[in-house]
Short mmCIF file of C-alpha atoms and ligand atoms in Angstrom, two decimals:
data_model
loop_
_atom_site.label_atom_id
_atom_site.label_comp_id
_atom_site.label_asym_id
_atom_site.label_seq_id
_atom_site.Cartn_x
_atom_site.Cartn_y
_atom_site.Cartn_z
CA UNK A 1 32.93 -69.63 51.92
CA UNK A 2 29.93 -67.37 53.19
CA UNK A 3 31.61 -64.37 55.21
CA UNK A 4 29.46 -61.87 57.12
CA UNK A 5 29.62 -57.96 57.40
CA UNK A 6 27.21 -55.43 58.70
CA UNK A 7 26.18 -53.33 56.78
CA UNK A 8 23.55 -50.07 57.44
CA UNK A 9 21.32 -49.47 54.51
CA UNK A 10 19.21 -46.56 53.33
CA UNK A 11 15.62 -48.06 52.93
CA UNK A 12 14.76 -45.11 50.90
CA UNK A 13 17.37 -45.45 47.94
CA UNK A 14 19.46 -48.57 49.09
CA UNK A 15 22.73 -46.62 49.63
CA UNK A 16 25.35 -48.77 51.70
CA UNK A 17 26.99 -47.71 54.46
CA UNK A 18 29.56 -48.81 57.01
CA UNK A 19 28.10 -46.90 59.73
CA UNK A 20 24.86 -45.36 61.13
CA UNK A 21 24.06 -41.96 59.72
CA UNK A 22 21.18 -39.65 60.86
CA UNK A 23 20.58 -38.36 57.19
CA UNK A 24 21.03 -40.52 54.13
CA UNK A 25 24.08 -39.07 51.84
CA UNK A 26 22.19 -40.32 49.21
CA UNK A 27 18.62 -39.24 49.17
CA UNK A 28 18.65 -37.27 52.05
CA UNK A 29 16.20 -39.11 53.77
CA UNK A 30 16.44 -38.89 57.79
CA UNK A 31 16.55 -41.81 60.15
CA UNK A 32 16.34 -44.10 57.04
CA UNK A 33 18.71 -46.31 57.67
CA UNK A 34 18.69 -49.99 59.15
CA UNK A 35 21.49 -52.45 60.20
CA UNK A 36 21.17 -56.03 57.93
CA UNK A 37 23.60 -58.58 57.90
CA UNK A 38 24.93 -59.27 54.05
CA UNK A 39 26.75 -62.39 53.26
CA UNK A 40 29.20 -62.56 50.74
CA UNK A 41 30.20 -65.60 48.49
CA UNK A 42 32.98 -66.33 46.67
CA UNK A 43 31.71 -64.74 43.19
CA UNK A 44 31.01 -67.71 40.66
CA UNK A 45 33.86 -67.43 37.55
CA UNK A 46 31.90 -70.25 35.36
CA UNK A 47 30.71 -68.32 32.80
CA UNK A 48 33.80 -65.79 33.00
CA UNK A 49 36.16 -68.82 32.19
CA UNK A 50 34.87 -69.23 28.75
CA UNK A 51 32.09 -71.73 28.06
CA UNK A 52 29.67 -68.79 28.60
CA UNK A 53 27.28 -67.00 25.75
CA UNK A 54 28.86 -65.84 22.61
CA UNK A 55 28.72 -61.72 21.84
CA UNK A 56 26.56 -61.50 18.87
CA UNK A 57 26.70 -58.33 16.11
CA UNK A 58 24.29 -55.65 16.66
CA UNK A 59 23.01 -56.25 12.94
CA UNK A 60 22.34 -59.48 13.66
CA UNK A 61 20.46 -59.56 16.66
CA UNK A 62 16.83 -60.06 16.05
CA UNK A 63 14.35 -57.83 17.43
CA UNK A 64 11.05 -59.79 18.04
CA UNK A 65 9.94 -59.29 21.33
CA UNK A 66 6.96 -61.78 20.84
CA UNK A 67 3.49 -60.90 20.70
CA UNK A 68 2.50 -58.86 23.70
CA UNK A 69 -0.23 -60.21 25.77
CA UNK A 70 -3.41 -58.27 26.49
CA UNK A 71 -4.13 -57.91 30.01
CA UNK A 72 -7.47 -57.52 28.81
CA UNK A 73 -8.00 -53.79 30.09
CA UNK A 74 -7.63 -51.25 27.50
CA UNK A 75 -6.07 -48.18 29.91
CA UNK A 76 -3.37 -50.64 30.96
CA UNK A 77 -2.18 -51.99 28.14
CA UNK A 78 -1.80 -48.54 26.81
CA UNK A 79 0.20 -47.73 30.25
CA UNK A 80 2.38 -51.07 29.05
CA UNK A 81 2.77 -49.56 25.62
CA UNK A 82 0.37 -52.17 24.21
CA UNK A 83 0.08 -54.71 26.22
CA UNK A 84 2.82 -57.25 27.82
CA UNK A 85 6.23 -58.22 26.27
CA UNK A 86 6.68 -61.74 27.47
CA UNK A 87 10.15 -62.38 29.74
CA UNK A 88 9.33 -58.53 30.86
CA UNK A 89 9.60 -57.68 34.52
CA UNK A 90 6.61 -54.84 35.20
CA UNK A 91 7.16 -53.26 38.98
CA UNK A 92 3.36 -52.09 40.15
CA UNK A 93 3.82 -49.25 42.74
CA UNK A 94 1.49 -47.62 45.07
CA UNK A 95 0.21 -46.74 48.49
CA UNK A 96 -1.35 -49.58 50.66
CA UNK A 97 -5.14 -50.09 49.06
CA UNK A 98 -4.93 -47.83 45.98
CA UNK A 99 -5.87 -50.97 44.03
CA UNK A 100 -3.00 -52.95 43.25
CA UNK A 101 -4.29 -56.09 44.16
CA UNK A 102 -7.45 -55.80 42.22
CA UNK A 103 -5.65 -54.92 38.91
CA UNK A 104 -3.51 -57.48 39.22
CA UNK A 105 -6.47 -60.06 39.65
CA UNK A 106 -8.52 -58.77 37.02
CA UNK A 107 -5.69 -58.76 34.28
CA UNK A 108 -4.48 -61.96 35.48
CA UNK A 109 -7.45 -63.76 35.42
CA UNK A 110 -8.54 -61.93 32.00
CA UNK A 111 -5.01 -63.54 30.28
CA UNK A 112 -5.58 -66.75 31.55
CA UNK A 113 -8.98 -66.88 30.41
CA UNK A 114 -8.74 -64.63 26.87
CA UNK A 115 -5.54 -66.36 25.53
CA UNK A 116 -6.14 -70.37 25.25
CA UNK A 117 -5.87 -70.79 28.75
CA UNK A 118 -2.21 -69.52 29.38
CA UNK A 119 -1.34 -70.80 32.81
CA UNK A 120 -1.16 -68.23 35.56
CA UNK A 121 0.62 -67.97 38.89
CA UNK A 122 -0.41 -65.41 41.69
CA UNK A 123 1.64 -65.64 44.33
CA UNK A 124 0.01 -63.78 47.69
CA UNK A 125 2.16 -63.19 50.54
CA UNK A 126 -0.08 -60.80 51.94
CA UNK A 127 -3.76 -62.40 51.86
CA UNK A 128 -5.39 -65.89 52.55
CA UNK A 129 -6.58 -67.90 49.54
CA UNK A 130 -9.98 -67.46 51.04
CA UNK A 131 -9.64 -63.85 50.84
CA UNK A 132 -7.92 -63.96 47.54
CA UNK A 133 -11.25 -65.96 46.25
CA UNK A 134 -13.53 -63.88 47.67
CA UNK A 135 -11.93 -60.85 45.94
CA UNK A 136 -11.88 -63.07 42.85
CA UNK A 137 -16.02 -63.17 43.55
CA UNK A 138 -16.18 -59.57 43.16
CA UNK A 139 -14.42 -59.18 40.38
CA UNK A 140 -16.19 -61.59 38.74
CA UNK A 141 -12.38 -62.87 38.36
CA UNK A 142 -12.71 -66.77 38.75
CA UNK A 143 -10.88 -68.58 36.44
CA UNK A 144 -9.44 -71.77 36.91
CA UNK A 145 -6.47 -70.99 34.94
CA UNK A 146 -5.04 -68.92 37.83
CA UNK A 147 -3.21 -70.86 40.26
CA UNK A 148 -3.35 -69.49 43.41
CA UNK A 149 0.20 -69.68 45.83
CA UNK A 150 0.17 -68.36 48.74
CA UNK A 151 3.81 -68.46 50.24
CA UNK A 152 6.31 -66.01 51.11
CA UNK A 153 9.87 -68.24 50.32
CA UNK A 154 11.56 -66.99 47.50
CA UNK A 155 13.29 -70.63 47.08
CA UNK A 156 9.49 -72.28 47.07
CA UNK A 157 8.48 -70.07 44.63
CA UNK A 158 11.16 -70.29 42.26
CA UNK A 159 10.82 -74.08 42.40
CA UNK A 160 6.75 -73.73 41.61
CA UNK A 161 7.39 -71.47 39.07
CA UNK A 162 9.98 -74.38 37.34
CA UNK A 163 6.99 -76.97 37.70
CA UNK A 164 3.58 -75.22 36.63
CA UNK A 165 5.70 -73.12 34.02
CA UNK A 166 3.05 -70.06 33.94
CA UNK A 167 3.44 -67.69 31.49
CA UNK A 168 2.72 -65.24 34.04
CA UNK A 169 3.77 -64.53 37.32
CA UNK A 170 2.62 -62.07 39.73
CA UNK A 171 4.33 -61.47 43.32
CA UNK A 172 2.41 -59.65 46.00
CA UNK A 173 3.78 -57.94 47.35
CA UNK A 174 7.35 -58.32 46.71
CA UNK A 175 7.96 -56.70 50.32
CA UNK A 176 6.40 -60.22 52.00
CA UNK A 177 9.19 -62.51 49.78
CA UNK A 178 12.42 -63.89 52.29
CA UNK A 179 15.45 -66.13 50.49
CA UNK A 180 16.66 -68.83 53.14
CA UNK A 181 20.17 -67.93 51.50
CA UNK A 182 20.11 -64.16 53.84
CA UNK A 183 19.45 -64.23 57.39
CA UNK A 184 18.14 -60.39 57.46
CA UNK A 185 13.95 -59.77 57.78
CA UNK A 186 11.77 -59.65 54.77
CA UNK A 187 10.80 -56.15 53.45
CA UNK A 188 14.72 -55.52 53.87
CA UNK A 189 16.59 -53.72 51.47
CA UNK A 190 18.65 -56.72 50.48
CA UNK A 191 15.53 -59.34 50.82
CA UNK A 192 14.15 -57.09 48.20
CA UNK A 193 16.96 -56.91 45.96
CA UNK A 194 17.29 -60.17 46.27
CA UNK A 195 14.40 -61.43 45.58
CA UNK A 196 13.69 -58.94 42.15
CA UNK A 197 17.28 -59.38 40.88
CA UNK A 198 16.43 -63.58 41.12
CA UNK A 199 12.76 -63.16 39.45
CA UNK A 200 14.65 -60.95 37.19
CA UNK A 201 16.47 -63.17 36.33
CA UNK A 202 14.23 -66.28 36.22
CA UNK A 203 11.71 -63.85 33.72
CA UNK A 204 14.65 -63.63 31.33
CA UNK A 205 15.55 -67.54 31.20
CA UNK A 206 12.15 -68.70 31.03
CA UNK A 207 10.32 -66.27 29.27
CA UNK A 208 8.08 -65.73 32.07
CA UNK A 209 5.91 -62.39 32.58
CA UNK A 210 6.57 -61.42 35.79
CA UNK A 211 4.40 -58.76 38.14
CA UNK A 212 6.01 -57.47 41.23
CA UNK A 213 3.46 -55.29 43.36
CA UNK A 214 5.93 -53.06 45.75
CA UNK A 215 3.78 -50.78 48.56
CA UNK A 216 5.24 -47.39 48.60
CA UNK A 217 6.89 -46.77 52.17
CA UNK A 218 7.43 -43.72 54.36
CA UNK A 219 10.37 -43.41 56.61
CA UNK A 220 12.58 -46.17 55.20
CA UNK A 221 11.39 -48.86 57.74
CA UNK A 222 10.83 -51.18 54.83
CA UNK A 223 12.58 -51.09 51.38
CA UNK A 224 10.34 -48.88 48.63
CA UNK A 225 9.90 -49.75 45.13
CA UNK A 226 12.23 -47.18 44.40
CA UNK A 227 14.96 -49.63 45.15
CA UNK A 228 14.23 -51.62 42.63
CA UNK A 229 13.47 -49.03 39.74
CA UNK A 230 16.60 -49.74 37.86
CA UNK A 231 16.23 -53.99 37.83
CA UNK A 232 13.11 -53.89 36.06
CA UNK A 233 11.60 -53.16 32.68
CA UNK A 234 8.66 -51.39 33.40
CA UNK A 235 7.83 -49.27 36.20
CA UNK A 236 4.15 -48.25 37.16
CA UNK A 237 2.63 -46.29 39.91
CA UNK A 238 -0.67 -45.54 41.05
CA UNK A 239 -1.65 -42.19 41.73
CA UNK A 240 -4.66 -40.76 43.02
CA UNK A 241 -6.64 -39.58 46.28
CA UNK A 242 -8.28 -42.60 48.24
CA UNK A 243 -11.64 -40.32 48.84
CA UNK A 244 -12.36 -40.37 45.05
CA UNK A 245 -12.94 -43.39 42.96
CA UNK A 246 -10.60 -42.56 40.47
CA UNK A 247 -7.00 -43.97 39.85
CA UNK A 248 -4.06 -43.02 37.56
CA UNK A 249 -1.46 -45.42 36.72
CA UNK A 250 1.09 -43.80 35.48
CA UNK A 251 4.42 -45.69 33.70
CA UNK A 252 7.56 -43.66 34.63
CA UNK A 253 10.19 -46.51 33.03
CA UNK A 254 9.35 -48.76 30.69
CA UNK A 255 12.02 -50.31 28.14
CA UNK A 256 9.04 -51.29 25.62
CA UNK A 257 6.96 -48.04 25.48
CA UNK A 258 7.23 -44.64 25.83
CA UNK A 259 7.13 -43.15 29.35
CA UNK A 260 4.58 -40.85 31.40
CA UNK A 261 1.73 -43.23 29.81
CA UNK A 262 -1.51 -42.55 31.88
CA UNK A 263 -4.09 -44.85 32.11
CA UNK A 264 -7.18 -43.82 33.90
CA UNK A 265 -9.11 -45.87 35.78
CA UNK A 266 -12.69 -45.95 38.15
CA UNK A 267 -13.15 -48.04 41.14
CA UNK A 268 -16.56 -49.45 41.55
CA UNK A 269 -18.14 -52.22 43.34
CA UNK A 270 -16.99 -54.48 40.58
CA UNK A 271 -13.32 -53.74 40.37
CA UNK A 272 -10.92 -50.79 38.20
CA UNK A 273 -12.80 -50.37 35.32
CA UNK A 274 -10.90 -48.27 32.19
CA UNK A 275 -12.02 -44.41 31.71
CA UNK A 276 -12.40 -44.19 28.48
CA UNK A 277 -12.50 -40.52 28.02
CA UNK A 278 -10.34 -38.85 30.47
CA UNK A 279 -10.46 -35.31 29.62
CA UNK A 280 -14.33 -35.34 29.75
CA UNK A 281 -13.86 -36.73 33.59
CA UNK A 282 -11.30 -34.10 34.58
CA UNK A 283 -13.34 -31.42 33.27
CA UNK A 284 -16.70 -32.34 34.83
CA UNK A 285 -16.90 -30.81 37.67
CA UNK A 286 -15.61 -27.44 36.65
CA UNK A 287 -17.02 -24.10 37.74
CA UNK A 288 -17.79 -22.33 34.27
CA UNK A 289 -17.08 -18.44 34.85
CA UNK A 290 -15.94 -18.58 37.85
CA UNK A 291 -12.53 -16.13 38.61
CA UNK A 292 -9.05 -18.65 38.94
CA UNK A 293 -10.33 -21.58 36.45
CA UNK A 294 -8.39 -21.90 33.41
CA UNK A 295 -8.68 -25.23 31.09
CA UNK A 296 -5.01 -26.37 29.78
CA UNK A 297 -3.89 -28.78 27.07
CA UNK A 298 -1.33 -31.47 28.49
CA UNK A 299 0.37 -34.24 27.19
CA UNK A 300 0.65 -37.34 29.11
CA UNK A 301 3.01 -40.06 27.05
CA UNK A 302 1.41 -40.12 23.76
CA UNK A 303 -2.07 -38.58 25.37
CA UNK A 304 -3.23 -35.20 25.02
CA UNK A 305 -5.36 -34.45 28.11
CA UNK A 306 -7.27 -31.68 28.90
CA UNK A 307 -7.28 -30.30 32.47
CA UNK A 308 -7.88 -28.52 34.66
CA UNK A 309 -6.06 -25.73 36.37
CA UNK A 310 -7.46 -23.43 39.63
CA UNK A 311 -5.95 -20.91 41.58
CA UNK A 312 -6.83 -18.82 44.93
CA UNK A 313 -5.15 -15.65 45.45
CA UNK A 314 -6.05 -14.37 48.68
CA UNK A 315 -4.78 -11.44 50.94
CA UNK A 316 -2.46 -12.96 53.35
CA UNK A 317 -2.46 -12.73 57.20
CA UNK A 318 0.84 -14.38 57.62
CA UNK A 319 4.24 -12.36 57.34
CA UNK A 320 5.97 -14.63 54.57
CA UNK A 321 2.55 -15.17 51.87
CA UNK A 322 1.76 -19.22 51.44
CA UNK A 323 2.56 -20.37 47.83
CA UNK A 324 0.92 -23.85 47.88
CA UNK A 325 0.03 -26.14 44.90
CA UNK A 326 -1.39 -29.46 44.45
CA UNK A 327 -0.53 -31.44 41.41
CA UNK A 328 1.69 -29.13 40.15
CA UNK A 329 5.60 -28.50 41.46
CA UNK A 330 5.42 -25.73 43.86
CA UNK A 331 8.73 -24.74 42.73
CA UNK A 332 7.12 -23.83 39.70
CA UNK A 333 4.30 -22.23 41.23
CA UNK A 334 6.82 -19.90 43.22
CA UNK A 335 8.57 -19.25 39.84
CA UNK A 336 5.52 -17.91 37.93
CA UNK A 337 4.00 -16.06 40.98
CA UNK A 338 7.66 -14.38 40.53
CA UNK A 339 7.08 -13.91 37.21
CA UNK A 340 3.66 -12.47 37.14
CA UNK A 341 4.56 -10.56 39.80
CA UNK A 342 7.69 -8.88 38.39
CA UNK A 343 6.93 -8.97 34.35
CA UNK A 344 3.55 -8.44 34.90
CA UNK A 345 3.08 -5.58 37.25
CA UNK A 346 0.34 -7.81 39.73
CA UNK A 347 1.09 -7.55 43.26
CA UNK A 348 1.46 -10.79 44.96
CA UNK A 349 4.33 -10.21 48.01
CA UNK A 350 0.89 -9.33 50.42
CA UNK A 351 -0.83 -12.28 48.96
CA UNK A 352 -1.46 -16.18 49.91
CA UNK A 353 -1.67 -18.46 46.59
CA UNK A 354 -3.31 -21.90 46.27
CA UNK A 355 -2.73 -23.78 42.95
CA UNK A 356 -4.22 -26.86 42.38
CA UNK A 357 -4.57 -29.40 39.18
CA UNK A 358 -8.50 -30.56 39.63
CA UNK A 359 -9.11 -33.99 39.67
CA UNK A 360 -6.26 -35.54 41.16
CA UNK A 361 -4.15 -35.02 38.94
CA UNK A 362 -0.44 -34.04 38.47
CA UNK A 363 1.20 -32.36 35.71
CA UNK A 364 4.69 -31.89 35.51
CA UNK A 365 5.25 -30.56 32.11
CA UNK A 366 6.15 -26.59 31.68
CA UNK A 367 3.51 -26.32 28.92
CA UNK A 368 0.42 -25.60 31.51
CA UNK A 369 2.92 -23.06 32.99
CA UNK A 370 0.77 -20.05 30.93
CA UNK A 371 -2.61 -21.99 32.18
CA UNK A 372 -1.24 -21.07 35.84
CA UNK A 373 0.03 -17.78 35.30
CA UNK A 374 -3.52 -17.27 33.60
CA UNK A 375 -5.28 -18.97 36.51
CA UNK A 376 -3.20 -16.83 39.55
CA UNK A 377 -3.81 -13.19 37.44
CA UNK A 378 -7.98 -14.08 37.00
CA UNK A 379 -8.03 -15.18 41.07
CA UNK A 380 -6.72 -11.79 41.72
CA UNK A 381 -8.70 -9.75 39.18
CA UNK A 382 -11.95 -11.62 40.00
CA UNK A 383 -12.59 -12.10 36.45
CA UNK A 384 -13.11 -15.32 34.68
CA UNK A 385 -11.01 -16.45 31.79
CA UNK A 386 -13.46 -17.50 28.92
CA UNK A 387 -14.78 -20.66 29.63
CA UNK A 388 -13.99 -21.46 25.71
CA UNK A 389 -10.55 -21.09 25.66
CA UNK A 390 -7.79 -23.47 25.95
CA UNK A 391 -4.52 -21.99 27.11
CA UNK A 392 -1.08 -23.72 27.15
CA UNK A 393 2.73 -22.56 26.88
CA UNK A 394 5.89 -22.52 28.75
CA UNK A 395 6.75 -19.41 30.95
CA UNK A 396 10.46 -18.15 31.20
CA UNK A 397 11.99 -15.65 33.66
CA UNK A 398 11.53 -12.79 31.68
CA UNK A 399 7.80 -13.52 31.09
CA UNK A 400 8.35 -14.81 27.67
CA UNK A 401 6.25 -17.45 26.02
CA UNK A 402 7.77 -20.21 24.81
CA UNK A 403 7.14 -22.38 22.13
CA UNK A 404 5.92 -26.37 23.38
CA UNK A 405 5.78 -29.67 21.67
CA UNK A 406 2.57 -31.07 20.22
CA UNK A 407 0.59 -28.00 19.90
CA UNK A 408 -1.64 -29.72 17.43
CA UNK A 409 -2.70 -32.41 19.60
CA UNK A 410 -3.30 -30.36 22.30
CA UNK A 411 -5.89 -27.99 20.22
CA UNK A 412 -6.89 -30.92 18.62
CA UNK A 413 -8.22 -32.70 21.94
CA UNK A 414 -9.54 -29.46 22.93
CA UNK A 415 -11.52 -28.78 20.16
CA UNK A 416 -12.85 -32.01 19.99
CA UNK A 417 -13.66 -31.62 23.56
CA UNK A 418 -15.79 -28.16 22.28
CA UNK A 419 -13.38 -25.44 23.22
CA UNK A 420 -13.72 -22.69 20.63
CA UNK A 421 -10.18 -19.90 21.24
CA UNK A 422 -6.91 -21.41 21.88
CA UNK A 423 -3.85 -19.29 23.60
CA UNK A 424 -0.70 -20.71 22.83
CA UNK A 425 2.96 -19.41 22.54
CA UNK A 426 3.53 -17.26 19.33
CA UNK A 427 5.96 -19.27 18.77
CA UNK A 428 4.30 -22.68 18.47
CA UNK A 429 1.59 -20.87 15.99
CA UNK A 430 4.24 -19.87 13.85
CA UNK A 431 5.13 -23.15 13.48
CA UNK A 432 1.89 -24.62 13.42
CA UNK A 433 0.99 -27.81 10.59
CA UNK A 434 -2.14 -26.25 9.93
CA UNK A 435 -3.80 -29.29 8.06
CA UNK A 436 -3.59 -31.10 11.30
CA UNK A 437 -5.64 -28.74 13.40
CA UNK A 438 -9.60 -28.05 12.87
CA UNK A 439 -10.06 -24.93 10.57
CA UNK A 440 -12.97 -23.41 12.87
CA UNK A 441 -10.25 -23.22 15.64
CA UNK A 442 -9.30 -19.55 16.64
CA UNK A 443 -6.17 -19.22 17.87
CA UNK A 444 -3.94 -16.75 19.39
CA UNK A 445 -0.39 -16.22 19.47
CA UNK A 446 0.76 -15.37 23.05
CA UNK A 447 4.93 -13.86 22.84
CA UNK A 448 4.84 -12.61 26.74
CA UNK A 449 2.52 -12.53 29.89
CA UNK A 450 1.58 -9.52 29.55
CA UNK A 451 -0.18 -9.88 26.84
CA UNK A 452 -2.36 -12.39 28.33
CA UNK A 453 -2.88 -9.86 31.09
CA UNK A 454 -4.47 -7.69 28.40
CA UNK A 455 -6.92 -10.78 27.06
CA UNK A 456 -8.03 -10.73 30.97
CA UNK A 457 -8.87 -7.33 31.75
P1 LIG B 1 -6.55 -53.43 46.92
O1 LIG B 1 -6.46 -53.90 45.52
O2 LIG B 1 -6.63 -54.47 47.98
O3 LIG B 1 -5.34 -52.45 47.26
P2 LIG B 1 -3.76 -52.73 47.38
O4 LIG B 1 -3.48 -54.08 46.86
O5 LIG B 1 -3.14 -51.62 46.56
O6 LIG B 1 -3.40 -52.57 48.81
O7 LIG B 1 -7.80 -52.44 46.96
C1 LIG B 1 -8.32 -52.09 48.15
C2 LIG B 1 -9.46 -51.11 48.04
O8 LIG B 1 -10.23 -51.21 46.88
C3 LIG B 1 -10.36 -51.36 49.18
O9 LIG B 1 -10.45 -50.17 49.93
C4 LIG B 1 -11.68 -51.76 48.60
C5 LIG B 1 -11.62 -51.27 47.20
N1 LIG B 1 -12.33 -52.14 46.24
C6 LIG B 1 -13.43 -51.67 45.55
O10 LIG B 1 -13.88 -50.55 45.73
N2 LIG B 1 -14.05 -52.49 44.62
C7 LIG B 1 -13.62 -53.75 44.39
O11 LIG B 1 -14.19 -54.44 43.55
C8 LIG B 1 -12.47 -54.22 45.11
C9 LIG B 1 -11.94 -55.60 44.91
C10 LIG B 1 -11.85 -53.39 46.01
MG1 LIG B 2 -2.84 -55.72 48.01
#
């Protein structure tokens, strides 16, 4: 027996609640949430009453995952972890046309066509065929092993899915899908659920690769990707300012390779093409010598990346200073302006500070913290931070330097990128595998800010 309740649901996290609230308990989001109807059916005790799968022992279970499927672009695979595990659920996250549709269509149509034609299934609920095709043109992404679906039922498509038997499936966007079984709109938080917990579940039973493309919504009037974080295997999200032509996908889950992946990517006329040699692209457009530019040494996943870091520090006119940043927590930025300000005797409190990660780009580890604290003190001392140097390490409270992971990767990329002096936390030289790092590398051990403050002046 079906039995209704109302329900009012957060459409920024999915949190339940019985009644209306202004501000989501939750996530904190206001005015986020929306009334849907949820049915409820007597659970289904088959499998509970015996007759269900056996428990198997941990030694025993076997661990092939199958041989991962290329999607024939090299910067996505890597974001993958090396390419697709079949019966895996990958969500694809973004803002309305950053480019998910046109990845999607040129690895689909690069499986079907690379692997012995492997049927595919793109489901649009979004776009016409015709547009779809014409896309397809553009791409240079015809191939007659995708089958093209354009439909919006969740019951139709399971049903296709159970005929053609694709090896791949890709839903776009998951926000367009309705089940008959719920009476509440699509784009819902439960049409959403429902619709990734049942190609969930379908991926699992028939080995099925399965793409969900979810748009990234403000103020909660339809149900984010976020939602469905948790229900899938690997998560994905494109980053990345519409005015420039280049795109970071960035994996932030994924159960079959190792997290904070980047894979860079370039759109031009003829689709997303891989960037083979990110650091060079995030460096090109750097002002050599000028005051506020520092160069750090990040690691994205298993990448070490070279960026870059600016700063403004600029008398302010306001009574409370501005501490803004761009690709970089402002938290942080706060926190080191504190820092510099206190450990290292520079006065900031009359000052407005801009930080900003060049490119597009966001870092989140602590490592570039010295590369900002380095950036901020050369704004405000007009003097430019040699343009040869690479400068990473983690900043505490008390203006000491601490140690970070990788340190020979990062030097590594740097001085294969032609960087000459590296700064880096005393304590990460000390503890430096020297065989690993080029022998014509100077580097310099950095214990608190204040000694960079000496290297600057
Ligand atoms: P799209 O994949 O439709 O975005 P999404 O699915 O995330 O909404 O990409 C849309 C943008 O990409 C659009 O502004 C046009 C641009 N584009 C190119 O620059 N080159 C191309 O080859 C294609 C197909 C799109
Ligand atoms: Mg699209």
């Amino acid at each position: 027996m079906a039995k209704q309740r109302t329900v009012f649901v957060c459409g920024g996290c999915g949190y339940e609640s019985p009644k209306w609230a202004g501000k989501c308990p939750e996530c904190g989001a206001w005015n986020s949430f929306a009334e849907e109807i949820v049915e409820k059916t007597a659970a289904k005790r088959s499998a509970a009453r015996g007759g269900g799968i056996e428990p198997t022992a941990l030694s025993d279970v076997s661990t092939t995952v199958g041989r991962r499927l290329s999607t024939g672009l090299s910067e996505l695979d890597r974001v993958l972890g090396g390419g697709m595990v079949p019966g895996s659920v990958i969500l694809l996250g973004g803002d309305p046309g950053i480019g998910k549709s046109t990845l999607l269509l040129q690895a689909l149509s690069a499986c079907a066509g690379a692997q012995g034609r492997v049927p595919v299934l793109y489901v649009s609920g979004e776009e016409s065929a015709a547009q779809i095709r014409l896309r397809g043109e553009r791409l240079d992404a015809l191939s007659p092993d995708v089958l093209l679906f354009c439909e919006t039922s969740l019951e139709a498509i399971l049903e296709q899915v159970r005929r053609t038997k694709p090896a791949l499936l890709a839903v776009d966007s998951i926000q367009t899908l309705a089940s008959e079984a719920l009476t509440s709109i699509p784009g819902s938080v439960s049409q959403v659920r429902e619709a990734a917990g049942r190609l969930t579940r379908l991926a699992k039973e028939e080995g099925v690769t399965v793409w969900l493309v979810g748009h990234l919504t403000k103020e909660g009037s339809l149900a984010g990707p976020k939602i469905l974080e948790h229900l899938v295997d690997t998560v994905a999200y494109f980053e990345g300012d519409r005015g420039t032509p280049y795109r970071i996908l960035r994996a932030v889950k994924n159960r079959f390779g190792s997290t904070n992946e980047i894979g860079v990517f370039e759109m031009k006329a003829g689709g997303l093409f891989p960037v083979e040699n990110p650091s060079a692209l995030f460096l090109t457009e750097r002002p050599e010598k000028a005051p506020g530019s520092v160069v750090t040494g990040a690691i994205e996943g298993t990448r070490p990346l070279l960026a870059e870091i600016q700063a403004l520090v600029a008398g302010t006119r306001l009574g409370t200073p501005r501490r803004t940043s761009i690709g970089v927590d402002s938290l942080r930025t706060q926190l080191l302006a504190a820092v510099l300000e206190k450990r290292g005797g520079v006065t900031l409190s009359d000052q407005d500070i801009f930080v900003n990660a060049a490119g597009g780009l966001t870092i989140s580890e602590p490592a570039a913290d010295l590369a900002i604290v380095a950036a901020m003190a050369s704004s405000v001392f007009s003097k430019a931070v040699d343009p040869l140097a690479v400068i990473f390490g983690e900043v505490g409270l008390a203006g000491e330097v601490r140690a970070v992971s990788q340190a020979e990767a990062r030097i590594g990329e740097g001085f294969r990128m032609g960087f000459k002096r590296f700064w880096i936390p005393k304590g990460s030289l000390e503890r430096l595998d020297k065989s690993q790092v080029p022998r014509e590398a100077q580097l310099e051990g950095i214990e608190h800010v204040g000694q960079l403050l000496d290297r600057l002046v």
